[in-house]
Amino acid sequence: MCLSPEEKIGTRETARTTGYEIMGLKIWLNDKLVDEKEATISVLDHGLLYGDGVFEGIRVYNGKIFELEAHIKRLYESARAIRLAVPMNRDQLIDAVKKTTEANNVVGGYIRLVVTRGIGTLGLNPFVCENSRVFVIADNIQLYPEEFYEKGMKVISASTVRNHPLALPPQVKSLNYLNNILAKIEALDNDVPESIMYNHEGYVAEATGDNVFIVKNGIIYTPPVEAGALEGITRAVVIRLAAQENLQVIERNLTRFDLYVCDEFFLTGTAAEVIGVVEIDGRVIGDGKPGPHTRLLRKKFYEYAHAKEK
Ligand code: PMP
């Protein structure tokens, strides 16, 4: 399952997907919708200079914004942790997200909600930045190819160690993704789409943009957030869905060995949803196909996400 050069390198066109002309989006910027070409951020914004800001990636299914409350809560908590004042209250933010989604006729797609520290000086001091900025983009989404879901993905173990939780709490979904990007580069250099990141103690933290789950002897395991994982919203939904199916889920530290000898392996995330992993570092998982728990949870997730009433 080698990646095509396009999948490996990516282009603006492939990354941007279809449906809207370049320049055609309506973007929420601070307090109103503007045309994409007017949606600009200063080069002195600390979001750009230092990755100083927070964000959310949110799905839209059947015109409904998926788990919006949970995303808004996580955004405010991320902001609070880095002492970033979100310049809008919860209701205003929800309204901005909904209006942006509607203005772009996004029925099935992806929303990016970003809060940056705002314009400051060339120094690090965040408190000289006067106004934090908010923008919201709603667009189509680029998904993994269907083949990845049917056949499962190959991954590698990244040598890039996950940020120490005392360096940056993993719950903070910050604009600084360099730690994950370095691990993503390792994956792409090895012709696989994802890599697994381990923490400073060698325990599994997460994938570069997804949470990790394994199944062993019928029990589902996932690393605790303290191991260095973002508290994924898809992860939480999958844990709930597993409980509804009377499947046991245990949060505990996992080692590389646990991944090598598990019966099933899957990742969860807003974009990937639930996706099976069938090989890690050349070790085939189970019978080399996404296993029954993975397939069941993917199906339940699909039904939950596409349900008319939630
Ligand atoms: N970990 C990281 C580092 C992520 O960026 C993401 C989101 N792409 C996830 C896990 C999954 O979180 P969620 O299910 O909320 O998208």
mmCIF file of C-alpha atoms and ligand atoms in Angstrom:
data_model
loop_
_atom_site.group_PDB
_atom_site.id
_atom_site.type_symbol
_atom_site.label_atom_id
_atom_site.label_comp_id
_atom_site.label_asym_id
_atom_site.label_seq_id
_atom_site.Cartn_x
_atom_site.Cartn_y
_atom_site.Cartn_z
ATOM 1 C CA MET A 1 0.000 0.000 0.000
ATOM 2 C CA CYS A 2 2.568 2.530 -1.118
ATOM 3 C CA LEU A 3 1.462 6.136 -1.183
ATOM 4 C CA SER A 4 1.297 7.784 -4.574
ATOM 5 C CA PRO A 5 3.660 10.734 -4.985
ATOM 6 C CA GLU A 6 0.627 12.991 -4.752
ATOM 7 C CA GLU A 7 -0.576 11.435 -1.500
ATOM 8 C CA LYS A 8 2.952 11.586 -0.165
ATOM 9 C CA ILE A 9 3.773 15.121 -1.099
ATOM 10 C CA GLY A 10 0.289 16.611 -1.364
ATOM 11 C CA THR A 11 -0.684 19.607 -3.426
ATOM 12 C CA ARG A 12 -2.957 22.487 -2.673
ATOM 13 C CA GLU A 13 -5.473 20.962 -5.073
ATOM 14 C CA THR A 14 -5.422 17.507 -3.493
ATOM 15 C CA ALA A 15 -5.358 18.999 -0.026
ATOM 16 C CA ARG A 16 -8.112 21.412 -0.842
ATOM 17 C CA THR A 17 -10.412 18.791 -2.407
ATOM 18 C CA THR A 18 -13.252 19.572 -4.735
ATOM 19 C CA GLY A 19 -16.432 21.538 -4.858
ATOM 20 C CA TYR A 20 -15.348 25.120 -4.375
ATOM 21 C CA GLU A 21 -13.331 27.290 -6.659
ATOM 22 C CA ILE A 22 -10.100 28.602 -5.193
ATOM 23 C CA MET A 23 -10.982 31.965 -3.603
ATOM 24 C CA GLY A 24 -14.576 30.913 -3.328
ATOM 25 C CA LEU A 25 -14.969 30.274 0.377
ATOM 26 C CA LYS A 26 -16.658 32.492 2.890
ATOM 27 C CA ILE A 27 -14.485 32.709 5.965
ATOM 28 C CA TRP A 28 -15.505 33.861 9.426
ATOM 29 C CA LEU A 29 -12.900 36.405 10.498
ATOM 30 C CA ASN A 30 -13.227 37.909 13.990
ATOM 31 C CA ASP A 31 -16.764 39.233 13.821
ATOM 32 C CA LYS A 32 -18.131 38.545 10.351
ATOM 33 C CA LEU A 33 -18.060 36.486 7.187
ATOM 34 C CA VAL A 34 -15.676 37.739 4.524
ATOM 35 C CA ASP A 35 -14.512 36.496 1.135
ATOM 36 C CA GLU A 36 -11.556 34.165 1.267
ATOM 37 C CA LYS A 37 -9.280 36.699 -0.421
ATOM 38 C CA GLU A 38 -10.044 39.193 2.340
ATOM 39 C CA ALA A 39 -9.489 36.653 5.097
ATOM 40 C CA THR A 40 -5.936 37.574 5.984
ATOM 41 C CA ILE A 41 -3.927 37.484 9.180
ATOM 42 C CA SER A 42 -1.014 39.775 9.985
ATOM 43 C CA VAL A 43 2.551 38.501 9.712
ATOM 44 C CA LEU A 44 2.958 39.877 13.242
ATOM 45 C CA ASP A 45 0.244 37.580 14.619
ATOM 46 C CA HIS A 46 1.856 35.345 17.226
ATOM 47 C CA GLY A 47 -0.203 32.452 15.891
ATOM 48 C CA LEU A 48 2.076 32.619 12.866
ATOM 49 C CA LEU A 49 5.280 33.806 14.549
ATOM 50 C CA TYR A 50 5.185 31.290 17.396
ATOM 51 C CA GLY A 51 2.341 28.840 16.817
ATOM 52 C CA ASP A 52 0.708 30.646 19.735
ATOM 53 C CA GLY A 53 -2.962 29.771 19.515
ATOM 54 C CA VAL A 54 -5.441 26.922 19.640
ATOM 55 C CA PHE A 55 -7.762 25.236 17.188
ATOM 56 C CA GLU A 56 -10.397 22.602 16.576
ATOM 57 C CA GLY A 57 -11.131 20.353 13.603
ATOM 58 C CA ILE A 58 -14.816 19.499 13.448
ATOM 59 C CA ARG A 59 -16.883 17.323 11.088
ATOM 60 C CA VAL A 60 -20.202 18.047 9.464
ATOM 61 C CA TYR A 61 -22.406 15.063 8.673
ATOM 62 C CA ASN A 62 -25.750 15.508 6.901
ATOM 63 C CA GLY A 63 -25.582 19.242 7.558
ATOM 64 C CA LYS A 64 -25.199 18.673 11.329
ATOM 65 C CA ILE A 65 -22.089 19.771 13.143
ATOM 66 C CA PHE A 66 -20.730 16.709 14.913
ATOM 67 C CA GLU A 67 -20.123 16.936 18.693
ATOM 68 C CA LEU A 68 -19.984 20.731 18.517
ATOM 69 C CA GLU A 69 -20.412 21.189 22.275
ATOM 70 C CA ALA A 70 -17.447 18.927 23.004
ATOM 71 C CA HIS A 71 -15.260 20.772 20.494
ATOM 72 C CA ILE A 72 -16.188 24.186 21.890
ATOM 73 C CA LYS A 73 -15.474 22.977 25.415
ATOM 74 C CA ARG A 74 -12.080 21.617 24.379
ATOM 75 C CA LEU A 75 -11.229 24.855 22.579
ATOM 76 C CA TYR A 76 -11.975 26.971 25.655
ATOM 77 C CA GLU A 77 -10.008 24.601 27.867
ATOM 78 C CA SER A 78 -7.014 24.686 25.504
ATOM 79 C CA ALA A 79 -7.200 28.490 25.476
ATOM 80 C CA ARG A 80 -7.498 28.682 29.243
ATOM 81 C CA ALA A 81 -4.455 26.465 29.707
ATOM 82 C CA ILE A 82 -2.294 28.797 27.622
ATOM 83 C CA ARG A 83 -3.875 31.985 29.055
ATOM 84 C CA LEU A 84 -5.410 32.964 25.770
ATOM 85 C CA ALA A 85 -8.600 35.000 25.980
ATOM 86 C CA VAL A 86 -11.114 33.882 23.363
ATOM 87 C CA PRO A 87 -12.664 37.166 22.203
ATOM 88 C CA MET A 88 -16.143 35.652 21.839
ATOM 89 C CA ASN A 89 -18.419 33.901 24.259
ATOM 90 C CA ARG A 90 -19.589 30.332 23.756
ATOM 91 C CA ASP A 91 -22.856 31.233 22.038
ATOM 92 C CA GLN A 92 -21.183 33.700 19.699
ATOM 93 C CA LEU A 93 -18.597 31.103 18.760
ATOM 94 C CA ILE A 94 -21.246 28.453 18.090
ATOM 95 C CA ASP A 95 -23.145 30.978 15.991
ATOM 96 C CA ALA A 96 -20.003 31.819 13.975
ATOM 97 C CA VAL A 97 -19.321 28.121 13.315
ATOM 98 C CA LYS A 98 -22.910 27.511 12.202
ATOM 99 C CA LYS A 99 -23.064 30.604 9.994
ATOM 100 C CA THR A 100 -19.774 29.690 8.284
ATOM 101 C CA THR A 101 -20.986 26.152 7.646
ATOM 102 C CA GLU A 102 -24.250 27.411 6.171
ATOM 103 C CA ALA A 103 -22.620 30.163 4.090
ATOM 104 C CA ASN A 104 -20.465 27.553 2.345
ATOM 105 C CA ASN A 105 -23.287 25.019 1.963
ATOM 106 C CA VAL A 106 -21.223 22.406 3.731
ATOM 107 C CA VAL A 107 -23.416 19.359 4.240
ATOM 108 C CA GLY A 108 -20.657 16.816 4.659
ATOM 109 C CA GLY A 109 -17.303 18.354 5.401
ATOM 110 C CA TYR A 110 -14.823 19.768 7.810
ATOM 111 C CA ILE A 111 -14.610 22.934 9.895
ATOM 112 C CA ARG A 112 -11.411 24.496 11.162
ATOM 113 C CA LEU A 113 -11.931 26.846 14.118
ATOM 114 C CA VAL A 114 -8.821 28.791 15.082
ATOM 115 C CA VAL A 115 -7.981 31.322 17.782
ATOM 116 C CA THR A 116 -4.626 33.071 17.463
ATOM 117 C CA ARG A 117 -2.893 35.221 20.071
ATOM 118 C CA GLY A 118 -3.150 38.227 17.749
ATOM 119 C CA ILE A 119 -0.732 40.912 16.627
ATOM 120 C CA GLY A 120 2.252 41.449 18.884
ATOM 121 C CA THR A 121 5.890 42.406 18.740
ATOM 122 C CA LEU A 122 8.780 40.227 17.622
ATOM 123 C CA GLY A 123 9.308 39.191 21.245
ATOM 124 C CA LEU A 124 7.651 36.152 22.810
ATOM 125 C CA ASN A 125 5.561 38.088 25.330
ATOM 126 C CA PRO A 126 1.953 37.096 24.606
ATOM 127 C CA PHE A 127 0.513 39.822 26.819
ATOM 128 C CA VAL A 128 1.497 42.600 24.438
ATOM 129 C CA CYS A 129 -0.765 41.074 21.796
ATOM 130 C CA GLU A 130 -3.838 43.214 21.992
ATOM 131 C CA ASN A 131 -6.567 41.256 20.305
ATOM 132 C CA SER A 132 -6.732 37.531 19.874
ATOM 133 C CA ARG A 133 -8.166 36.622 16.486
ATOM 134 C CA VAL A 134 -10.792 34.054 15.519
ATOM 135 C CA PHE A 135 -11.323 32.500 12.151
ATOM 136 C CA VAL A 136 -13.492 29.678 10.928
ATOM 137 C CA ILE A 137 -13.096 27.777 7.662
ATOM 138 C CA ALA A 138 -15.734 25.294 6.483
ATOM 139 C CA ASP A 139 -14.863 23.220 3.460
ATOM 140 C CA ASN A 140 -14.980 19.759 2.001
ATOM 141 C CA ILE A 141 -12.708 17.193 3.527
ATOM 142 C CA GLN A 142 -9.930 15.057 2.170
ATOM 143 C CA LEU A 143 -10.349 11.579 3.534
ATOM 144 C CA TYR A 144 -8.038 8.615 3.442
ATOM 145 C CA PRO A 145 -8.730 6.534 0.321
ATOM 146 C CA GLU A 146 -11.529 3.970 0.792
ATOM 147 C CA GLU A 147 -8.939 1.226 0.296
ATOM 148 C CA PHE A 148 -7.296 2.151 3.597
ATOM 149 C CA TYR A 149 -10.572 1.497 5.413
ATOM 150 C CA GLU A 150 -11.237 -1.805 3.675
ATOM 151 C CA LYS A 151 -7.742 -3.221 3.863
ATOM 152 C CA GLY A 152 -6.353 -1.331 6.845
ATOM 153 C CA MET A 153 -3.277 0.875 7.067
ATOM 154 C CA LYS A 154 0.369 0.225 7.671
ATOM 155 C CA VAL A 155 2.133 2.380 10.246
ATOM 156 C CA ILE A 156 5.586 2.685 11.750
ATOM 157 C CA SER A 157 6.879 3.623 15.174
ATOM 158 C CA ALA A 158 8.202 7.175 15.084
ATOM 159 C CA SER A 159 11.598 7.865 16.603
ATOM 160 C CA THR A 160 10.430 11.415 17.379
ATOM 161 C CA VAL A 161 9.376 11.309 21.043
ATOM 162 C CA ARG A 162 6.004 12.846 21.910
ATOM 163 C CA ASN A 163 6.231 16.194 23.714
ATOM 164 C CA HIS A 164 6.695 15.680 27.441
ATOM 165 C CA PRO A 165 3.335 16.380 29.135
ATOM 166 C CA LEU A 166 5.110 18.843 31.425
ATOM 167 C CA ALA A 167 6.499 20.668 28.381
ATOM 168 C CA LEU A 168 3.085 21.032 26.776
ATOM 169 C CA PRO A 169 -0.039 19.374 28.180
ATOM 170 C CA PRO A 170 -1.296 16.971 25.500
ATOM 171 C CA GLN A 171 -4.864 18.187 26.053
ATOM 172 C CA VAL A 172 -3.958 21.560 24.569
ATOM 173 C CA LYS A 173 -4.761 21.482 20.873
ATOM 174 C CA SER A 174 -2.303 24.197 20.034
ATOM 175 C CA LEU A 175 -1.276 25.666 16.712
ATOM 176 C CA ASN A 176 2.198 24.245 17.214
ATOM 177 C CA TYR A 177 2.148 20.799 15.633
ATOM 178 C CA LEU A 178 5.847 20.492 14.861
ATOM 179 C CA ASN A 179 6.259 17.510 17.182
ATOM 180 C CA ASN A 180 3.575 15.657 15.233
ATOM 181 C CA ILE A 181 4.809 16.942 11.879
ATOM 182 C CA LEU A 182 8.270 15.482 12.502
ATOM 183 C CA ALA A 183 6.681 12.117 13.213
ATOM 184 C CA LYS A 184 4.455 12.467 10.121
ATOM 185 C CA ILE A 185 7.562 13.079 8.000
ATOM 186 C CA GLU A 186 9.022 9.823 9.320
ATOM 187 C CA ALA A 187 5.846 8.005 8.238
ATOM 188 C CA LEU A 188 5.879 9.527 4.760
ATOM 189 C CA ASP A 189 9.596 8.814 4.350
ATOM 190 C CA ASN A 190 8.708 5.177 5.004
ATOM 191 C CA ASP A 191 5.821 5.206 2.523
ATOM 192 C CA VAL A 192 3.132 4.783 5.167
ATOM 193 C CA PRO A 193 0.451 7.342 6.022
ATOM 194 C CA GLU A 194 0.808 7.428 9.819
ATOM 195 C CA SER A 195 3.269 6.828 12.594
ATOM 196 C CA ILE A 196 2.840 5.966 16.246
ATOM 197 C CA MET A 197 4.432 8.299 18.762
ATOM 198 C CA TYR A 198 5.801 7.114 22.099
ATOM 199 C CA ASN A 199 6.351 9.276 25.143
ATOM 200 C CA HIS A 200 9.574 9.950 27.037
ATOM 201 C CA GLU A 201 9.035 6.722 29.019
ATOM 202 C CA GLY A 202 8.523 4.631 25.907
ATOM 203 C CA TYR A 203 4.757 4.193 26.314
ATOM 204 C CA VAL A 204 2.414 4.687 23.381
ATOM 205 C CA ALA A 205 1.077 8.249 23.251
ATOM 206 C CA GLU A 206 -0.898 8.578 20.015
ATOM 207 C CA ALA A 207 -0.593 8.750 16.247
ATOM 208 C CA THR A 208 0.355 12.086 14.673
ATOM 209 C CA GLY A 209 -3.279 13.117 14.252
ATOM 210 C CA ASP A 210 -5.270 10.278 15.787
ATOM 211 C CA ASN A 211 -5.740 8.319 18.997
ATOM 212 C CA VAL A 212 -4.619 4.703 19.350
ATOM 213 C CA PHE A 213 -6.686 1.649 20.314
ATOM 214 C CA ILE A 214 -5.798 -2.044 20.359
ATOM 215 C CA VAL A 215 -7.782 -5.197 21.090
ATOM 216 C CA LYS A 216 -6.277 -8.149 22.932
ATOM 217 C CA ASN A 217 -8.263 -11.230 23.986
ATOM 218 C CA GLY A 218 -11.540 -9.389 23.419
ATOM 219 C CA ILE A 219 -10.654 -6.356 25.557
ATOM 220 C CA ILE A 220 -10.094 -2.909 24.062
ATOM 221 C CA TYR A 221 -7.164 -0.865 25.368
ATOM 222 C CA THR A 222 -6.250 2.760 24.778
ATOM 223 C CA PRO A 223 -3.466 4.860 26.323
ATOM 224 C CA PRO A 224 -4.497 7.346 29.011
ATOM 225 C CA VAL A 225 -4.329 11.035 28.104
ATOM 226 C CA GLU A 226 -1.438 11.424 30.583
ATOM 227 C CA ALA A 227 0.672 9.248 28.292
ATOM 228 C CA GLY A 228 0.720 12.200 25.897
ATOM 229 C CA ALA A 229 -2.493 11.931 23.913
ATOM 230 C CA LEU A 230 -4.957 14.590 22.900
ATOM 231 C CA GLU A 231 -8.292 13.829 24.573
ATOM 232 C CA GLY A 232 -9.859 12.965 21.237
ATOM 233 C CA ILE A 233 -13.533 13.609 20.713
ATOM 234 C CA THR A 234 -13.790 10.622 18.391
ATOM 235 C CA ARG A 235 -11.983 8.581 21.064
ATOM 236 C CA ALA A 236 -14.658 9.554 23.614
ATOM 237 C CA VAL A 237 -17.481 8.684 21.198
ATOM 238 C CA VAL A 238 -15.885 5.319 20.382
ATOM 239 C CA ILE A 239 -15.461 4.506 24.088
ATOM 240 C CA ARG A 240 -19.182 5.257 24.596
ATOM 241 C CA LEU A 241 -20.203 3.193 21.568
ATOM 242 C CA ALA A 242 -18.046 0.278 22.749
ATOM 243 C CA ALA A 243 -19.773 0.381 26.148
ATOM 244 C CA GLN A 244 -23.161 0.266 24.407
ATOM 245 C CA GLU A 245 -21.985 -2.910 22.655
ATOM 246 C CA ASN A 246 -20.929 -4.349 26.025
ATOM 247 C CA LEU A 247 -17.294 -4.225 25.026
ATOM 248 C CA GLN A 248 -14.791 -3.557 27.776
ATOM 249 C CA VAL A 249 -12.466 -0.592 27.275
ATOM 250 C CA ILE A 250 -9.466 -0.151 29.571
ATOM 251 C CA GLU A 251 -7.248 2.944 29.593
ATOM 252 C CA ARG A 252 -3.745 1.874 30.402
ATOM 253 C CA ASN A 253 -0.170 2.415 29.311
ATOM 254 C CA LEU A 254 0.732 0.401 26.238
ATOM 255 C CA THR A 255 4.188 -0.586 25.054
ATOM 256 C CA ARG A 256 5.537 -1.156 21.584
ATOM 257 C CA PHE A 257 5.356 -4.888 22.378
ATOM 258 C CA ASP A 258 1.610 -4.568 23.116
ATOM 259 C CA LEU A 259 1.115 -3.103 19.642
ATOM 260 C CA TYR A 260 3.225 -5.829 18.014
ATOM 261 C CA VAL A 261 1.237 -8.709 19.535
ATOM 262 C CA CYS A 262 -2.298 -7.309 19.664
ATOM 263 C CA ASP A 263 -5.224 -8.973 17.879
ATOM 264 C CA GLU A 264 -6.577 -5.713 16.431
ATOM 265 C CA PHE A 265 -5.334 -2.177 16.119
ATOM 266 C CA PHE A 266 -7.253 0.934 15.109
ATOM 267 C CA LEU A 267 -6.970 4.701 15.159
ATOM 268 C CA THR A 268 -9.674 7.288 15.827
ATOM 269 C CA GLY A 269 -9.891 10.926 14.829
ATOM 270 C CA THR A 270 -12.176 13.566 13.425
ATOM 271 C CA ALA A 271 -10.939 13.106 9.868
ATOM 272 C CA ALA A 272 -10.041 9.391 9.951
ATOM 273 C CA GLU A 273 -13.074 8.364 12.075
ATOM 274 C CA VAL A 274 -12.284 4.701 12.914
ATOM 275 C CA ILE A 275 -9.586 3.131 10.762
ATOM 276 C CA GLY A 276 -7.890 -0.249 11.119
ATOM 277 C CA VAL A 277 -4.118 -0.698 11.302
ATOM 278 C CA VAL A 278 -2.875 -4.003 9.918
ATOM 279 C CA GLU A 279 0.883 -3.677 10.139
ATOM 280 C CA ILE A 280 3.363 -1.874 12.369
ATOM 281 C CA ASP A 281 7.122 -1.910 11.846
ATOM 282 C CA GLY A 282 6.721 -4.943 9.572
ATOM 283 C CA ARG A 283 4.686 -6.948 12.146
ATOM 284 C CA VAL A 284 1.327 -8.027 10.744
ATOM 285 C CA ILE A 285 -1.597 -7.489 13.118
ATOM 286 C CA GLY A 286 -4.068 -10.386 13.509
ATOM 287 C CA ASP A 287 -4.807 -11.913 10.130
ATOM 288 C CA GLY A 288 -3.683 -8.791 8.281
ATOM 289 C CA LYS A 289 -7.206 -7.383 7.869
ATOM 290 C CA PRO A 290 -9.212 -4.967 10.046
ATOM 291 C CA GLY A 291 -10.671 -7.189 12.783
ATOM 292 C CA PRO A 292 -14.266 -7.638 13.982
ATOM 293 C CA HIS A 293 -14.156 -5.055 16.802
ATOM 294 C CA THR A 294 -12.695 -2.477 14.441
ATOM 295 C CA ARG A 295 -15.347 -3.153 11.815
ATOM 296 C CA LEU A 296 -18.168 -3.110 14.353
ATOM 297 C CA LEU A 297 -17.032 0.170 15.922
ATOM 298 C CA ARG A 298 -16.531 1.762 12.517
ATOM 299 C CA LYS A 299 -20.093 0.754 11.581
ATOM 300 C CA LYS A 300 -21.539 2.007 14.888
ATOM 301 C CA PHE A 301 -19.602 5.247 14.519
ATOM 302 C CA TYR A 302 -20.962 5.738 11.010
ATOM 303 C CA GLU A 303 -24.529 5.139 12.196
ATOM 304 C CA TYR A 304 -24.110 7.500 15.155
ATOM 305 C CA ALA A 305 -22.509 10.250 13.050
ATOM 306 C CA HIS A 306 -25.158 10.029 10.352
ATOM 307 C CA ALA A 307 -28.156 9.604 12.680
ATOM 308 C CA LYS A 308 -30.896 12.140 12.044
ATOM 309 C CA GLU A 309 -31.384 12.844 15.752
ATOM 310 C CA LYS A 310 -28.507 13.021 18.143
HETATM 311 N N1 PMP B 1 -4.389 13.371 18.443
HETATM 312 C C1 PMP B 1 -3.974 14.442 17.743
HETATM 313 C C2 PMP B 1 -2.570 14.898 17.872
HETATM 314 C C3 PMP B 1 -4.854 15.115 16.902
HETATM 315 O O1 PMP B 1 -4.461 16.186 16.206
HETATM 316 C C4 PMP B 1 -6.188 14.659 16.791
HETATM 317 C C5 PMP B 1 -7.169 15.392 15.922
HETATM 318 N N2 PMP B 1 -6.839 15.287 14.562
HETATM 319 C C6 PMP B 1 -6.566 13.523 17.524
HETATM 320 C C7 PMP B 1 -5.642 12.915 18.354
HETATM 321 C C8 PMP B 1 -7.961 12.984 17.453
HETATM 322 O O2 PMP B 1 -8.836 13.872 18.120
HETATM 323 P P1 PMP B 1 -10.329 14.099 17.620
HETATM 324 O O3 PMP B 1 -10.992 12.784 17.662
HETATM 325 O O4 PMP B 1 -10.894 15.078 18.574
HETATM 326 O O5 PMP B 1 -10.239 14.623 16.226
#
